mmCIF file of C-alpha atoms in Angstrom:
data_model
loop_
_atom_site.group_PDB
_atom_site.id
_atom_site.type_symbol
_atom_site.label_atom_id
_atom_site.label_comp_id
_atom_site.label_asym_id
_atom_site.label_seq_id
_atom_site.Cartn_x
_atom_site.Cartn_y
_atom_site.Cartn_z
ATOM 1 C CA MET A 1 -5.570 -1.181 24.241
ATOM 2 C CA ILE A 2 -7.125 -2.631 20.549
ATOM 3 C CA LYS A 3 -6.716 -6.592 20.801
ATOM 4 C CA ILE A 4 -6.063 -9.346 18.017
ATOM 5 C CA ASN A 5 -9.702 -9.525 15.813
ATOM 6 C CA GLN A 6 -10.741 -6.368 17.525
ATOM 7 C CA LYS A 7 -12.698 -4.489 14.907
ATOM 8 C CA ILE A 8 -11.708 -1.016 14.891
ATOM 9 C CA TYR A 9 -14.413 -0.087 13.002
ATOM 10 C CA ASP A 10 -17.258 -0.659 15.347
ATOM 11 C CA LEU A 11 -14.959 1.621 17.618
ATOM 12 C CA GLU A 12 -15.851 5.338 18.364
ATOM 13 C CA ILE A 13 -12.189 6.119 17.522
ATOM 14 C CA ALA A 14 -13.060 4.936 13.718
ATOM 15 C CA SER A 15 -15.210 8.113 12.943
ATOM 16 C CA HIS A 16 -13.422 10.668 14.745
ATOM 17 C CA SER A 17 -11.189 12.924 12.126
ATOM 18 C CA PHE A 18 -7.716 13.866 12.231
ATOM 19 C CA GLU A 19 -5.388 15.545 10.324
ATOM 20 C CA ALA A 20 -2.510 14.653 8.238
ATOM 21 C CA PHE A 21 0.116 16.275 5.890
ATOM 22 C CA HIS A 22 0.613 14.481 2.087
ATOM 23 C CA GLN A 23 0.989 15.381 -0.891
ATOM 24 C CA GLU A 24 2.157 18.920 0.065
ATOM 25 C CA LYS A 25 -1.694 19.698 1.987
ATOM 26 C CA ILE A 26 -3.297 19.575 4.842
ATOM 27 C CA LYS A 27 -5.731 16.788 4.673
ATOM 28 C CA LYS A 28 -8.691 15.579 7.620
ATOM 29 C CA LEU A 29 -8.912 11.873 7.670
ATOM 30 C CA LYS A 30 -10.757 8.767 9.682
ATOM 31 C CA LEU A 31 -9.848 5.450 10.427
ATOM 32 C CA SER A 32 -13.333 3.933 8.506
ATOM 33 C CA ASP A 33 -11.848 5.889 5.641
ATOM 34 C CA TYR A 34 -9.731 3.194 5.095
ATOM 35 C CA LYS A 35 -12.892 0.214 5.647
ATOM 36 C CA GLY A 36 -12.562 -1.964 2.664
ATOM 37 C CA GLN A 37 -8.573 -2.305 2.523
ATOM 38 C CA TRP A 38 -5.429 -3.089 4.985
ATOM 39 C CA LEU A 39 -4.357 -0.388 6.786
ATOM 40 C CA ILE A 40 -0.989 -0.318 8.583
ATOM 41 C CA LEU A 41 0.009 2.475 11.221
ATOM 42 C CA ILE A 42 3.313 2.624 12.339
ATOM 43 C CA PHE A 43 3.337 5.318 15.460
ATOM 44 C CA TYR A 44 6.513 6.533 16.165
ATOM 45 C CA PRO A 45 7.715 9.269 19.410
ATOM 46 C CA ALA A 46 9.189 12.353 17.214
ATOM 47 C CA ASP A 47 9.242 14.106 14.069
ATOM 48 C CA PHE A 48 13.443 15.788 14.275
ATOM 49 C CA THR A 49 14.531 12.859 15.962
ATOM 50 C CA PHE A 50 17.662 9.684 15.178
ATOM 51 C CA VAL A 51 15.445 6.386 14.648
ATOM 52 C CA CYS A 52 12.673 7.617 13.338
ATOM 53 C CA PRO A 53 13.451 8.930 10.262
ATOM 54 C CA THR A 54 15.270 5.407 9.109
ATOM 55 C CA GLU A 55 12.495 3.126 9.740
ATOM 56 C CA LEU A 56 9.828 6.004 8.051
ATOM 57 C CA GLU A 57 12.595 6.183 5.193
ATOM 58 C CA GLU A 58 12.580 2.353 5.110
ATOM 59 C CA ALA A 59 9.117 2.233 5.323
ATOM 60 C CA ALA A 60 8.725 4.816 2.512
ATOM 61 C CA HIS A 61 11.267 2.514 0.231
ATOM 62 C CA TYR A 62 8.568 -0.501 0.983
ATOM 63 C CA TYR A 63 5.194 1.789 0.154
ATOM 64 C CA GLN A 64 4.669 0.649 -3.470
ATOM 65 C CA GLU A 65 4.978 -3.241 -2.512
ATOM 66 C CA PHE A 66 2.399 -2.147 0.545
ATOM 67 C CA LYS A 67 -0.224 -0.841 -2.080
ATOM 68 C CA LYS A 68 0.030 -3.714 -4.241
ATOM 69 C CA LEU A 69 -1.340 -5.754 -1.494
ATOM 70 C CA GLY A 70 -3.940 -3.476 -1.166
ATOM 71 C CA ALA A 71 -2.509 -1.554 2.254
ATOM 72 C CA GLU A 72 -2.951 2.173 2.358
ATOM 73 C CA VAL A 73 0.172 3.013 5.458
ATOM 74 C CA LEU A 74 -0.528 5.876 7.861
ATOM 75 C CA SER A 75 2.635 7.080 10.094
ATOM 76 C CA ILE A 76 0.936 8.731 13.172
ATOM 77 C CA SER A 77 3.518 10.816 15.792
ATOM 78 C CA THR A 78 1.903 13.441 18.472
ATOM 79 C CA ASP A 79 3.344 16.260 16.491
ATOM 80 C CA THR A 80 1.504 18.519 14.533
ATOM 81 C CA VAL A 81 0.790 19.104 10.758
ATOM 82 C CA PHE A 82 2.631 22.132 10.793
ATOM 83 C CA VAL A 83 6.265 20.244 12.382
ATOM 84 C CA HIS A 84 4.869 17.065 9.628
ATOM 85 C CA LYS A 85 5.427 19.790 6.934
ATOM 86 C CA ALA A 86 8.672 20.925 8.190
ATOM 87 C CA TRP A 87 10.169 17.821 8.574
ATOM 88 C CA HIS A 88 9.477 16.708 5.148
ATOM 89 C CA ASP A 89 10.129 20.123 3.939
ATOM 90 C CA TYR A 90 13.509 19.118 5.505
ATOM 91 C CA SER A 91 14.381 15.940 6.160
ATOM 92 C CA PRO A 92 16.042 14.228 2.408
ATOM 93 C CA ALA A 93 14.993 10.569 4.306
ATOM 94 C CA ILE A 94 11.312 12.034 5.470
ATOM 95 C CA ARG A 95 11.320 13.741 1.468
ATOM 96 C CA LYS A 96 10.549 10.187 0.762
ATOM 97 C CA ILE A 97 7.214 9.551 2.072
ATOM 98 C CA LYS A 98 4.579 9.708 -0.284
ATOM 99 C CA PHE A 99 1.746 7.872 2.467
ATOM 100 C CA PRO A 100 -0.026 10.081 5.036
ATOM 101 C CA MET A 101 1.425 11.677 7.917
ATOM 102 C CA VAL A 102 -1.194 11.824 10.626
ATOM 103 C CA ALA A 103 -0.851 13.976 13.600
ATOM 104 C CA ASP A 104 -1.897 12.907 16.589
ATOM 105 C CA PRO A 105 -0.978 16.076 19.252
ATOM 106 C CA THR A 106 -3.861 15.173 21.181
ATOM 107 C CA GLY A 107 -2.661 11.504 21.669
ATOM 108 C CA ARG A 108 -5.971 10.505 21.141
ATOM 109 C CA LEU A 109 -4.970 7.676 18.594
ATOM 110 C CA SER A 110 -2.096 6.472 20.318
ATOM 111 C CA LYS A 111 -3.893 6.248 23.840
ATOM 112 C CA GLU A 112 -6.441 4.632 22.066
ATOM 113 C CA PHE A 113 -4.129 1.886 20.387
ATOM 114 C CA GLY A 114 -2.196 1.624 23.743
ATOM 115 C CA THR A 115 1.314 3.800 22.325
ATOM 116 C CA TYR A 116 1.322 6.421 24.227
ATOM 117 C CA ILE A 117 3.652 7.592 27.036
ATOM 118 C CA GLU A 118 1.879 9.721 29.560
ATOM 119 C CA GLU A 119 4.825 11.089 31.063
ATOM 120 C CA GLU A 120 6.150 12.284 27.750
ATOM 121 C CA GLY A 121 3.573 12.821 25.668
ATOM 122 C CA VAL A 122 4.900 10.754 22.958
ATOM 123 C CA SER A 123 4.793 7.453 21.544
ATOM 124 C CA PHE A 124 6.329 4.110 21.807
ATOM 125 C CA ARG A 125 6.967 2.371 18.604
ATOM 126 C CA GLY A 126 3.410 0.180 17.831
ATOM 127 C CA THR A 127 3.068 -1.267 14.516
ATOM 128 C CA PHE A 128 -0.884 -2.472 14.005
ATOM 129 C CA ILE A 129 -2.128 -3.986 10.579
ATOM 130 C CA LEU A 130 -5.940 -3.742 10.283
ATOM 131 C CA ASP A 131 -7.635 -6.197 7.584
ATOM 132 C CA PRO A 132 -9.993 -4.434 5.348
ATOM 133 C CA ASP A 133 -12.757 -5.233 7.723
ATOM 134 C CA GLY A 134 -11.042 -3.625 10.361
ATOM 135 C CA LYS A 135 -10.346 -6.120 12.189
ATOM 136 C CA LEU A 136 -6.544 -6.653 14.256
ATOM 137 C CA THR A 137 -4.272 -9.378 12.822
ATOM 138 C CA ALA A 138 -0.970 -8.108 13.733
ATOM 139 C CA TYR A 139 0.973 -5.981 16.158
ATOM 140 C CA GLU A 140 4.109 -5.045 17.312
ATOM 141 C CA MET A 141 5.525 -2.674 20.085
ATOM 142 C CA HIS A 142 8.944 -1.592 20.503
ATOM 143 C CA HIS A 143 11.108 0.596 22.630
ATOM 144 C CA ASN A 144 11.933 4.214 21.171
ATOM 145 C CA SER A 145 15.828 3.307 21.027
ATOM 146 C CA ILE A 146 14.828 -0.027 19.526
ATOM 147 C CA GLY A 147 13.516 0.271 15.279
ATOM 148 C CA ARG A 148 11.713 -1.492 13.412
ATOM 149 C CA SER A 149 12.034 -3.597 10.334
ATOM 150 C CA ALA A 150 9.702 -2.178 7.108
ATOM 151 C CA GLU A 151 11.014 -5.460 5.306
ATOM 152 C CA GLU A 152 9.241 -7.732 7.850
ATOM 153 C CA LEU A 153 6.277 -5.580 8.452
ATOM 154 C CA LEU A 154 5.761 -6.044 4.673
ATOM 155 C CA ARG A 155 6.690 -10.497 5.379
ATOM 156 C CA LYS A 156 3.732 -9.766 7.659
ATOM 157 C CA LEU A 157 1.128 -7.926 5.405
ATOM 158 C CA HIS A 158 2.257 -10.818 2.795
ATOM 159 C CA ALA A 159 1.113 -13.926 5.276
ATOM 160 C CA ALA A 160 -2.008 -11.679 6.674
ATOM 161 C CA VAL A 161 -3.243 -11.282 2.875
ATOM 162 C CA PHE A 162 -2.087 -15.097 2.606
ATOM 163 C CA VAL A 163 -4.074 -16.583 5.580
ATOM 164 C CA ARG A 164 -7.379 -14.287 4.527
ATOM 165 C CA GLU A 165 -7.175 -15.494 0.812
ATOM 166 C CA HIS A 166 -6.755 -19.447 1.738
ATOM 167 C CA GLU A 167 -9.249 -20.472 5.187
ATOM 168 C CA GLY A 168 -7.597 -23.093 6.698
ATOM 169 C CA GLU A 169 -3.908 -22.518 6.081
ATOM 170 C CA VAL A 170 -1.501 -20.652 8.539
ATOM 171 C CA CYS A 171 1.346 -19.397 7.708
ATOM 172 C CA PRO A 172 4.815 -20.557 9.612
ATOM 173 C CA ALA A 173 7.962 -19.057 11.065
ATOM 174 C CA SER A 174 9.606 -16.862 8.950
ATOM 175 C CA TRP A 175 7.082 -17.669 5.620
ATOM 176 C CA LYS A 176 7.389 -15.692 2.554
ATOM 177 C CA PRO A 177 5.123 -15.964 -0.490
ATOM 178 C CA GLY A 178 5.555 -19.380 -2.465
ATOM 179 C CA LYS A 179 6.688 -20.660 0.401
ATOM 180 C CA LYS A 180 4.813 -24.305 2.285
ATOM 181 C CA THR A 181 2.005 -23.102 4.262
ATOM 182 C CA LEU A 182 0.529 -25.066 6.735
ATOM 183 C CA LYS A 183 -2.844 -27.061 7.109
ATOM 184 C CA PRO A 184 -3.544 -27.285 11.012
ATOM 185 C CA SER A 185 -5.091 -30.667 11.539
ATOM 186 C CA LEU A 186 -4.768 -33.751 14.727
ATOM 187 C CA ASN A 187 -2.697 -35.542 12.020
ATOM 188 C CA LEU A 188 -0.082 -32.991 11.623
ATOM 189 C CA VAL A 189 0.309 -32.655 15.429
ATOM 190 C CA GLY A 190 3.616 -34.004 17.195
ATOM 191 C CA LYS A 191 4.844 -33.946 13.695
ATOM 192 C CA ILE A 192 6.291 -31.169 12.724
#
């Protein structure tokens, strides 16, 4: 499994190509295509399910906010690009998606990121934020019966961008842009 601060662009998986349904086309992509920008990977179990469309619709709602912070979003399931297209054409919620919908039918990406459920052939709900250097800065994993919050994901991205741009500062719990940050030092020990 990928670990915090691990650079994915140093791994073989970064140069592995995969298919995605995006802008009414099937495209070949690689994780290394996103070097130099923030990247958010949203793994989910399967198309035509119950919780998944609520999460992806919410991610679509915040997509322009992610883009403003220099991030691309990729949703990833073990379905094929043809299933992604059919779901996109059929579901009003999924039709709102403007980001690439990645096909991982062999589970290769899911296995690399530690989200793959071998006995089911699907992924857990895993979310990964990679910085422009390909370093993993945040991730979360959910049981498939629990949906994620795209609003919280956006908050985490804001914090990750802030920390990268303001060396020596850290973001406390529930930090949002404009709120106070901390500068770790011995003077703060025991005073928070």
